[in-house]
mmCIF file of C-alpha atoms and ligand atoms in Angstrom:
data_model
loop_
_atom_site.group_PDB
_atom_site.id
_atom_site.type_symbol
_atom_site.label_atom_id
_atom_site.label_comp_id
_atom_site.label_asym_id
_atom_site.label_seq_id
_atom_site.Cartn_x
_atom_site.Cartn_y
_atom_site.Cartn_z
ATOM 1 C CA MET A 1 33.019 1.815 -23.077
ATOM 2 C CA PHE A 2 33.702 1.052 -19.471
ATOM 3 C CA SER A 3 32.318 -0.271 -16.204
ATOM 4 C CA SER A 4 32.250 1.605 -12.918
ATOM 5 C CA PRO A 5 32.071 0.242 -9.364
ATOM 6 C CA PHE A 6 29.930 3.306 -8.555
ATOM 7 C CA LEU A 7 27.290 2.196 -11.036
ATOM 8 C CA PRO A 8 27.329 -1.587 -11.366
ATOM 9 C CA LEU A 9 25.537 -2.949 -14.404
ATOM 10 C CA PRO A 10 24.637 -6.519 -15.329
ATOM 11 C CA ALA A 11 26.815 -8.485 -17.737
ATOM 12 C CA GLY A 12 26.384 -7.339 -21.315
ATOM 13 C CA LEU A 13 25.807 -3.673 -20.463
ATOM 14 C CA LYS A 14 28.574 -1.080 -20.537
ATOM 15 C CA ILE A 15 28.754 2.642 -19.864
ATOM 16 C CA ALA A 16 29.442 4.661 -23.007
ATOM 17 C CA THR A 17 29.478 8.223 -21.627
ATOM 18 C CA THR A 18 28.329 10.162 -18.583
ATOM 19 C CA SER A 19 27.274 13.785 -18.295
ATOM 20 C CA MET A 20 25.755 16.094 -15.684
ATOM 21 C CA ARG A 21 22.637 18.222 -16.020
ATOM 22 C CA ASP A 22 21.964 20.157 -12.811
ATOM 23 C CA ASP A 23 21.573 17.441 -10.152
ATOM 24 C CA LEU A 24 21.003 14.708 -12.720
ATOM 25 C CA LEU A 25 23.667 12.241 -13.793
ATOM 26 C CA LEU A 26 22.944 11.070 -17.340
ATOM 27 C CA VAL A 27 24.525 7.755 -18.240
ATOM 28 C CA GLN A 28 24.557 6.396 -21.773
ATOM 29 C CA VAL A 29 24.498 2.599 -21.562
ATOM 30 C CA VAL A 30 24.993 0.252 -24.489
ATOM 31 C CA SER A 31 24.300 -3.436 -24.794
ATOM 32 C CA THR A 32 27.269 -5.503 -25.935
ATOM 33 C CA LYS A 33 25.577 -8.871 -26.083
ATOM 34 C CA VAL A 34 25.939 -10.636 -29.414
ATOM 35 C CA ARG A 35 22.624 -12.453 -29.166
ATOM 36 C CA SER A 36 19.383 -12.271 -27.260
ATOM 37 C CA CYS A 37 16.633 -14.799 -26.625
ATOM 38 C CA CYS A 38 13.171 -14.418 -28.105
ATOM 39 C CA PRO A 39 10.669 -13.865 -25.274
ATOM 40 C CA LEU A 40 8.178 -16.184 -26.953
ATOM 41 C CA CYS A 41 10.131 -19.242 -28.146
ATOM 42 C CA PHE A 42 13.240 -18.588 -25.990
ATOM 43 C CA CYS A 43 15.539 -19.357 -28.952
ATOM 44 C CA PRO A 44 18.676 -17.199 -29.248
ATOM 45 C CA ALA A 45 18.705 -14.716 -32.105
ATOM 46 C CA GLU A 46 21.658 -12.850 -33.606
ATOM 47 C CA ARG A 47 20.217 -11.073 -36.636
ATOM 48 C CA ARG A 48 19.734 -7.431 -35.720
ATOM 49 C CA HIS A 49 16.722 -5.476 -36.879
ATOM 50 C CA SER A 50 17.322 -2.021 -35.401
ATOM 51 C CA GLN A 51 18.324 -0.124 -32.312
ATOM 52 C CA TYR A 52 16.315 2.056 -29.973
ATOM 53 C CA THR A 53 16.776 3.927 -26.722
ATOM 54 C CA ARG A 54 14.961 3.631 -23.418
ATOM 55 C CA VAL A 55 15.199 6.163 -20.612
ATOM 56 C CA VAL A 56 14.963 4.681 -17.134
ATOM 57 C CA ALA A 57 15.604 6.092 -13.675
ATOM 58 C CA ASP A 58 18.154 4.305 -11.526
ATOM 59 C CA LEU A 59 19.355 4.428 -7.928
ATOM 60 C CA PRO A 60 21.050 7.725 -6.977
ATOM 61 C CA CYS A 61 24.823 7.928 -7.027
ATOM 62 C CA ALA A 62 26.711 10.084 -4.498
ATOM 63 C CA GLY A 63 23.641 12.252 -3.912
ATOM 64 C CA PHE A 64 22.853 12.741 -7.601
ATOM 65 C CA ARG A 65 19.796 11.457 -9.373
ATOM 66 C CA VAL A 66 20.718 8.964 -12.073
ATOM 67 C CA GLN A 67 19.048 8.500 -15.423
ATOM 68 C CA LEU A 68 20.135 5.725 -17.756
ATOM 69 C CA ILE A 69 19.758 6.089 -21.500
ATOM 70 C CA LEU A 70 19.767 2.480 -22.587
ATOM 71 C CA HIS A 71 20.728 1.734 -26.179
ATOM 72 C CA VAL A 72 19.232 -1.669 -26.826
ATOM 73 C CA ARG A 73 18.416 -3.558 -29.985
ATOM 74 C CA ARG A 74 15.639 -5.317 -31.783
ATOM 75 C CA PHE A 75 16.320 -8.744 -33.212
ATOM 76 C CA PHE A 76 14.698 -10.972 -35.809
ATOM 77 C CA CYS A 77 13.459 -14.280 -34.456
ATOM 78 C CA ASP A 78 14.411 -16.849 -37.107
ATOM 79 C CA THR A 79 12.600 -19.768 -35.531
ATOM 80 C CA ALA A 80 10.287 -20.996 -38.257
ATOM 81 C CA ASP A 81 7.214 -21.752 -36.144
ATOM 82 C CA CYS A 82 7.499 -18.732 -33.834
ATOM 83 C CA ILE A 83 4.850 -16.091 -34.422
ATOM 84 C CA ARG A 84 7.126 -13.339 -33.050
ATOM 85 C CA LYS A 85 9.182 -12.129 -35.985
ATOM 86 C CA ILE A 86 10.852 -9.138 -34.317
ATOM 87 C CA PHE A 87 11.487 -8.693 -30.636
ATOM 88 C CA THR A 88 13.189 -6.220 -28.374
ATOM 89 C CA GLU A 89 16.204 -7.204 -26.362
ATOM 90 C CA ARG A 90 15.189 -8.045 -22.778
ATOM 91 C CA LEU A 91 17.056 -7.099 -19.607
ATOM 92 C CA PRO A 92 14.850 -9.003 -17.155
ATOM 93 C CA ALA A 93 16.935 -8.778 -13.999
ATOM 94 C CA PHE A 94 17.728 -5.121 -14.570
ATOM 95 C CA VAL A 95 14.770 -3.421 -16.245
ATOM 96 C CA LEU A 96 11.391 -5.023 -16.864
ATOM 97 C CA PRO A 97 9.740 -4.533 -20.259
ATOM 98 C CA TRP A 98 8.093 -1.090 -20.537
ATOM 99 C CA ALA A 99 9.327 -0.113 -17.049
ATOM 100 C CA ARG A 100 10.553 3.440 -16.438
ATOM 101 C CA LEU A 101 12.587 2.430 -13.376
ATOM 102 C CA THR A 102 15.313 -0.139 -12.877
ATOM 103 C CA VAL A 103 14.467 -3.176 -10.767
ATOM 104 C CA ARG A 104 16.848 -2.067 -8.019
ATOM 105 C CA LEU A 105 15.188 1.368 -7.820
ATOM 106 C CA CYS A 106 11.780 -0.325 -7.600
ATOM 107 C CA GLU A 107 13.063 -2.446 -4.728
ATOM 108 C CA ALA A 108 14.376 0.663 -2.947
ATOM 109 C CA LEU A 109 10.955 2.342 -3.302
ATOM 110 C CA GLN A 110 9.256 -0.782 -1.986
ATOM 111 C CA SER A 111 11.555 -0.779 1.047
ATOM 112 C CA LEU A 112 10.823 2.904 1.678
ATOM 113 C CA GLY A 113 7.106 2.283 1.387
ATOM 114 C CA GLU A 114 7.148 -0.737 3.668
ATOM 115 C CA ALA A 115 9.155 1.138 6.321
ATOM 116 C CA SER A 116 7.011 4.267 6.190
ATOM 117 C CA CYS A 117 4.093 5.053 3.861
ATOM 118 C CA GLY A 118 3.425 6.850 0.588
ATOM 119 C CA GLU A 119 3.719 10.430 1.858
ATOM 120 C CA LEU A 120 6.563 9.872 4.312
ATOM 121 C CA GLY A 121 8.379 7.607 1.870
ATOM 122 C CA THR A 122 8.247 10.341 -0.764
ATOM 123 C CA ARG A 123 9.753 12.902 1.620
ATOM 124 C CA LEU A 124 12.493 10.470 2.595
ATOM 125 C CA ALA A 125 13.131 9.565 -1.047
ATOM 126 C CA GLU A 126 13.603 13.250 -1.866
ATOM 127 C CA ARG A 127 16.352 13.421 0.774
ATOM 128 C CA LEU A 128 17.976 10.402 -0.860
ATOM 129 C CA ALA A 129 17.847 12.011 -4.339
ATOM 130 C CA ILE A 130 15.083 9.745 -5.590
ATOM 131 C CA GLN A 131 12.294 11.466 -7.472
ATOM 132 C CA THR A 132 8.985 9.740 -6.863
ATOM 133 C CA SER A 133 5.414 10.269 -5.677
ATOM 134 C CA PRO A 134 3.197 8.715 -2.970
ATOM 135 C CA THR A 135 1.162 6.989 -5.679
ATOM 136 C CA THR A 136 4.255 5.373 -7.175
ATOM 137 C CA ILE A 137 5.406 4.088 -3.796
ATOM 138 C CA LEU A 138 1.972 2.665 -3.004
ATOM 139 C CA ARG A 139 1.778 1.083 -6.446
ATOM 140 C CA ARG A 140 5.167 -0.554 -5.873
ATOM 141 C CA ILE A 141 3.939 -2.005 -2.587
ATOM 142 C CA MET A 142 0.702 -3.246 -4.083
ATOM 143 C CA VAL A 143 2.495 -5.342 -6.695
ATOM 144 C CA LEU A 144 4.433 -7.198 -4.013
ATOM 145 C CA PRO A 145 3.314 -10.817 -3.704
ATOM 146 C CA THR A 146 1.241 -11.550 -0.645
ATOM 147 C CA ALA A 147 2.732 -13.849 1.948
ATOM 148 C CA ALA A 148 1.570 -17.421 2.024
ATOM 149 C CA ARG A 149 -1.472 -17.853 4.218
ATOM 150 C CA GLU A 150 -0.409 -18.834 7.690
ATOM 151 C CA GLN A 151 -2.013 -20.855 10.413
ATOM 152 C CA VAL A 152 -3.896 -18.486 12.664
ATOM 153 C CA SER A 153 -4.960 -19.272 16.208
ATOM 154 C CA GLU A 154 -6.106 -15.794 17.267
ATOM 155 C CA LEU A 155 -8.131 -14.090 14.580
ATOM 156 C CA GLY A 156 -9.165 -10.439 14.484
ATOM 157 C CA ILE A 157 -12.062 -9.637 12.165
ATOM 158 C CA ASP A 158 -13.636 -6.329 11.226
ATOM 159 C CA ASP A 159 -15.036 -4.496 8.254
ATOM 160 C CA PHE A 160 -13.303 -1.872 6.124
ATOM 161 C CA SER A 161 -14.312 0.195 3.126
ATOM 162 C CA PHE A 162 -12.964 -0.200 -0.387
ATOM 163 C CA ARG A 163 -14.825 3.049 -1.121
ATOM 164 C CA ARG A 164 -15.811 5.131 1.871
ATOM 165 C CA GLY A 165 -19.462 4.641 2.693
ATOM 166 C CA ARG A 166 -20.149 2.606 -0.455
ATOM 167 C CA LYS A 167 -18.352 -0.707 -0.726
ATOM 168 C CA PHE A 168 -17.259 -2.690 2.304
ATOM 169 C CA GLY A 169 -15.099 -5.731 2.775
ATOM 170 C CA THR A 170 -13.777 -7.770 5.682
ATOM 171 C CA ILE A 171 -10.238 -7.587 7.003
ATOM 172 C CA LEU A 172 -8.709 -10.552 8.814
ATOM 173 C CA VAL A 173 -5.725 -10.046 11.089
ATOM 174 C CA ASP A 174 -3.473 -12.466 12.925
ATOM 175 C CA MET A 175 -3.684 -11.055 16.444
ATOM 176 C CA GLN A 176 -0.334 -12.572 17.429
ATOM 177 C CA SER A 177 1.784 -11.265 14.553
ATOM 178 C CA HIS A 178 -0.471 -8.209 13.914
ATOM 179 C CA ASN A 179 -0.307 -8.952 10.198
ATOM 180 C CA VAL A 180 -3.203 -8.718 7.797
ATOM 181 C CA ILE A 181 -3.659 -12.258 6.528
ATOM 182 C CA ASP A 182 -6.602 -11.860 4.178
ATOM 183 C CA LEU A 183 -9.207 -9.505 2.773
ATOM 184 C CA LEU A 184 -12.703 -10.682 1.921
ATOM 185 C CA PRO A 185 -14.703 -8.966 -0.842
ATOM 186 C CA ASP A 186 -17.745 -8.244 1.363
ATOM 187 C CA ARG A 187 -18.881 -8.347 4.990
ATOM 188 C CA LYS A 188 -21.485 -11.046 4.633
ATOM 189 C CA VAL A 189 -21.884 -13.721 7.279
ATOM 190 C CA GLU A 190 -21.582 -16.523 4.735
ATOM 191 C CA THR A 191 -18.244 -15.262 3.361
ATOM 192 C CA ALA A 192 -16.652 -14.903 6.791
ATOM 193 C CA LYS A 193 -18.107 -18.233 7.899
ATOM 194 C CA ALA A 194 -16.649 -20.050 4.867
ATOM 195 C CA TRP A 195 -13.216 -18.550 5.562
ATOM 196 C CA MET A 196 -13.304 -19.601 9.223
ATOM 197 C CA LYS A 197 -14.445 -23.105 8.340
ATOM 198 C CA ALA A 198 -11.281 -23.492 6.268
ATOM 199 C CA HIS A 199 -9.244 -22.650 9.386
ATOM 200 C CA PRO A 200 -10.123 -25.153 12.107
ATOM 201 C CA GLU A 201 -7.028 -24.058 14.050
ATOM 202 C CA ILE A 202 -8.721 -20.811 15.161
ATOM 203 C CA LYS A 203 -8.986 -20.716 18.938
ATOM 204 C CA LEU A 204 -10.055 -17.123 19.514
ATOM 205 C CA VAL A 205 -12.040 -14.627 17.442
ATOM 206 C CA SER A 206 -11.739 -10.962 18.320
ATOM 207 C CA ARG A 207 -14.574 -9.045 16.679
ATOM 208 C CA ASP A 208 -16.871 -6.054 16.821
ATOM 209 C CA ARG A 209 -20.024 -6.061 18.927
ATOM 210 C CA GLY A 210 -22.369 -6.427 15.965
ATOM 211 C CA GLY A 211 -24.210 -9.645 15.233
ATOM 212 C CA ASP A 212 -22.870 -10.600 11.801
ATOM 213 C CA TYR A 213 -19.319 -11.576 12.695
ATOM 214 C CA ALA A 214 -20.540 -13.175 15.939
ATOM 215 C CA SER A 215 -22.880 -15.320 13.895
ATOM 216 C CA ALA A 216 -20.122 -16.138 11.379
ATOM 217 C CA ALA A 217 -17.757 -17.164 14.188
ATOM 218 C CA ALA A 218 -20.443 -19.210 15.952
ATOM 219 C CA SER A 219 -21.097 -21.298 12.871
ATOM 220 C CA GLY A 220 -17.708 -21.106 11.115
ATOM 221 C CA ALA A 221 -15.460 -21.572 14.149
ATOM 222 C CA PRO A 222 -17.650 -22.984 16.947
ATOM 223 C CA GLN A 223 -14.538 -24.228 18.767
ATOM 224 C CA ALA A 224 -13.232 -20.660 19.174
ATOM 225 C CA ILE A 225 -13.776 -18.290 22.063
ATOM 226 C CA GLN A 226 -15.316 -15.007 20.972
ATOM 227 C CA CYS A 227 -14.387 -11.683 22.494
ATOM 228 C CA ALA A 228 -14.930 -8.043 21.670
ATOM 229 C CA ASP A 229 -11.791 -6.247 20.600
ATOM 230 C CA ARG A 230 -10.367 -3.329 22.554
ATOM 231 C CA PHE A 231 -11.423 -0.709 20.010
ATOM 232 C CA HIS A 232 -15.062 -1.753 20.061
ATOM 233 C CA VAL A 233 -15.123 -2.208 23.854
ATOM 234 C CA LEU A 234 -13.820 1.349 24.334
ATOM 235 C CA LYS A 235 -16.216 2.634 21.670
ATOM 236 C CA SER A 236 -19.170 0.973 23.396
ATOM 237 C CA LEU A 237 -17.960 2.242 26.771
ATOM 238 C CA GLY A 238 -17.752 5.797 25.411
ATOM 239 C CA GLU A 239 -21.259 5.553 23.948
ATOM 240 C CA ALA A 240 -22.676 4.117 27.207
ATOM 241 C CA LEU A 241 -20.995 6.858 29.239
ATOM 242 C CA GLU A 242 -22.363 9.503 26.904
ATOM 243 C CA GLY A 243 -25.881 8.072 27.388
ATOM 244 C CA VAL A 244 -25.545 8.040 31.201
ATOM 245 C CA LEU A 245 -24.271 11.631 31.272
ATOM 246 C CA ALA A 246 -27.061 12.748 28.931
ATOM 247 C CA ARG A 247 -29.678 11.201 31.254
ATOM 248 C CA HIS A 248 -28.087 12.812 34.323
ATOM 249 C CA LEU A 249 -27.983 16.166 32.561
ATOM 250 C CA ALA A 250 -31.658 15.904 31.643
ATOM 251 C CA ALA A 251 -32.558 14.969 35.250
ATOM 252 C CA HIS A 252 -30.453 17.840 36.581
ATOM 253 C CA ARG A 253 -32.163 20.327 34.264
ATOM 254 C CA THR A 254 -35.603 19.059 35.245
ATOM 255 C CA ARG A 255 -34.787 19.441 38.938
ATOM 256 C CA LEU A 256 -33.358 22.913 38.353
ATOM 257 C CA THR A 257 -36.476 23.989 36.482
ATOM 258 C CA LYS A 258 -38.669 22.748 39.341
ATOM 259 C CA GLU A 259 -36.567 24.555 41.944
ATOM 260 C CA LEU A 260 -36.704 27.823 40.014
ATOM 261 C CA GLY A 261 -40.468 27.438 39.552
ATOM 262 C CA ALA A 262 -40.965 26.899 43.318
ATOM 263 C CA ARG A 263 -39.078 30.070 44.319
ATOM 264 C CA PRO A 264 -40.730 33.528 44.734
ATOM 265 C CA LEU A 265 -40.909 35.521 41.528
ATOM 266 C CA GLU A 266 -38.156 38.006 42.394
ATOM 267 C CA THR A 267 -35.647 35.253 43.293
ATOM 268 C CA ALA A 268 -36.637 33.113 40.332
ATOM 269 C CA GLN A 269 -35.593 35.831 37.886
ATOM 270 C CA PRO A 270 -32.433 34.855 36.092
ATOM 271 C CA ARG A 271 -29.435 36.903 37.011
ATOM 272 C CA GLN A 272 -28.498 39.772 34.800
ATOM 273 C CA SER A 273 -25.216 39.116 33.079
ATOM 274 C CA PRO A 274 -22.510 41.573 34.180
ATOM 275 C CA LYS A 275 -21.870 44.409 31.796
ATOM 276 C CA LEU A 276 -18.696 44.272 29.920
ATOM 277 C CA ARG A 277 -16.108 46.908 30.698
ATOM 278 C CA THR A 278 -15.397 49.267 27.927
HETATM 279 ZN ZN1 ZN B 301 10.670 -16.566 -31.281
#
């Protein structure tokens, strides 16, 4: 059994053997700890029950994918009043119970996901010899703890869909840091109003041009200035421009029809379209 600087392991774990299978480095790892603590009563136990193996993916090494075959043990818990009689050896800082990836590989996937996204992160991971999927990367990001709620002076508020066209919620963004600071389960006035009331530091609310969030801001944060956000201003501008052009087009067509009707019959005939050359 040995340790390797190329594959550092926590204290109590040693490398037994290594082997290659295509681009996969298989590492047999054994636990050398004499005792382990019961996860329920936290008392150390030394009496061994059995041994079993776990297969977990680890960070790549020198461009090769790495798979650890962990040989860990089950212990008897001899604490009289503990209901757990047998437990499996825990490696909390290295591999979580029932996890198929090491903690450090999970952290690498989280970093990839945070820097890119599920699809792009997967393509980048493949270059780095990490086998994963967009779903796994997104799942890793979703388990990250949310940041503590900050003071917000400029609030952006809009709706979003949990399920497209079916279930909507409200997204709240700090307009200075551009970070999402909270998600509300619906887009009701009362919910948004209650949230704003809990944040008297809000000085500006950037919202859509609908009435619900305006009403929520008026009653929940009356001290704040309300403004329409850039997206909705441009959207409204586009819609207004489309309406103006449609009216002008209709007027132009009406005038054209009148002019054609006023002309003599032979000049009012529509022109024959030129024949196509063959
Ligand atoms: Zn116990």
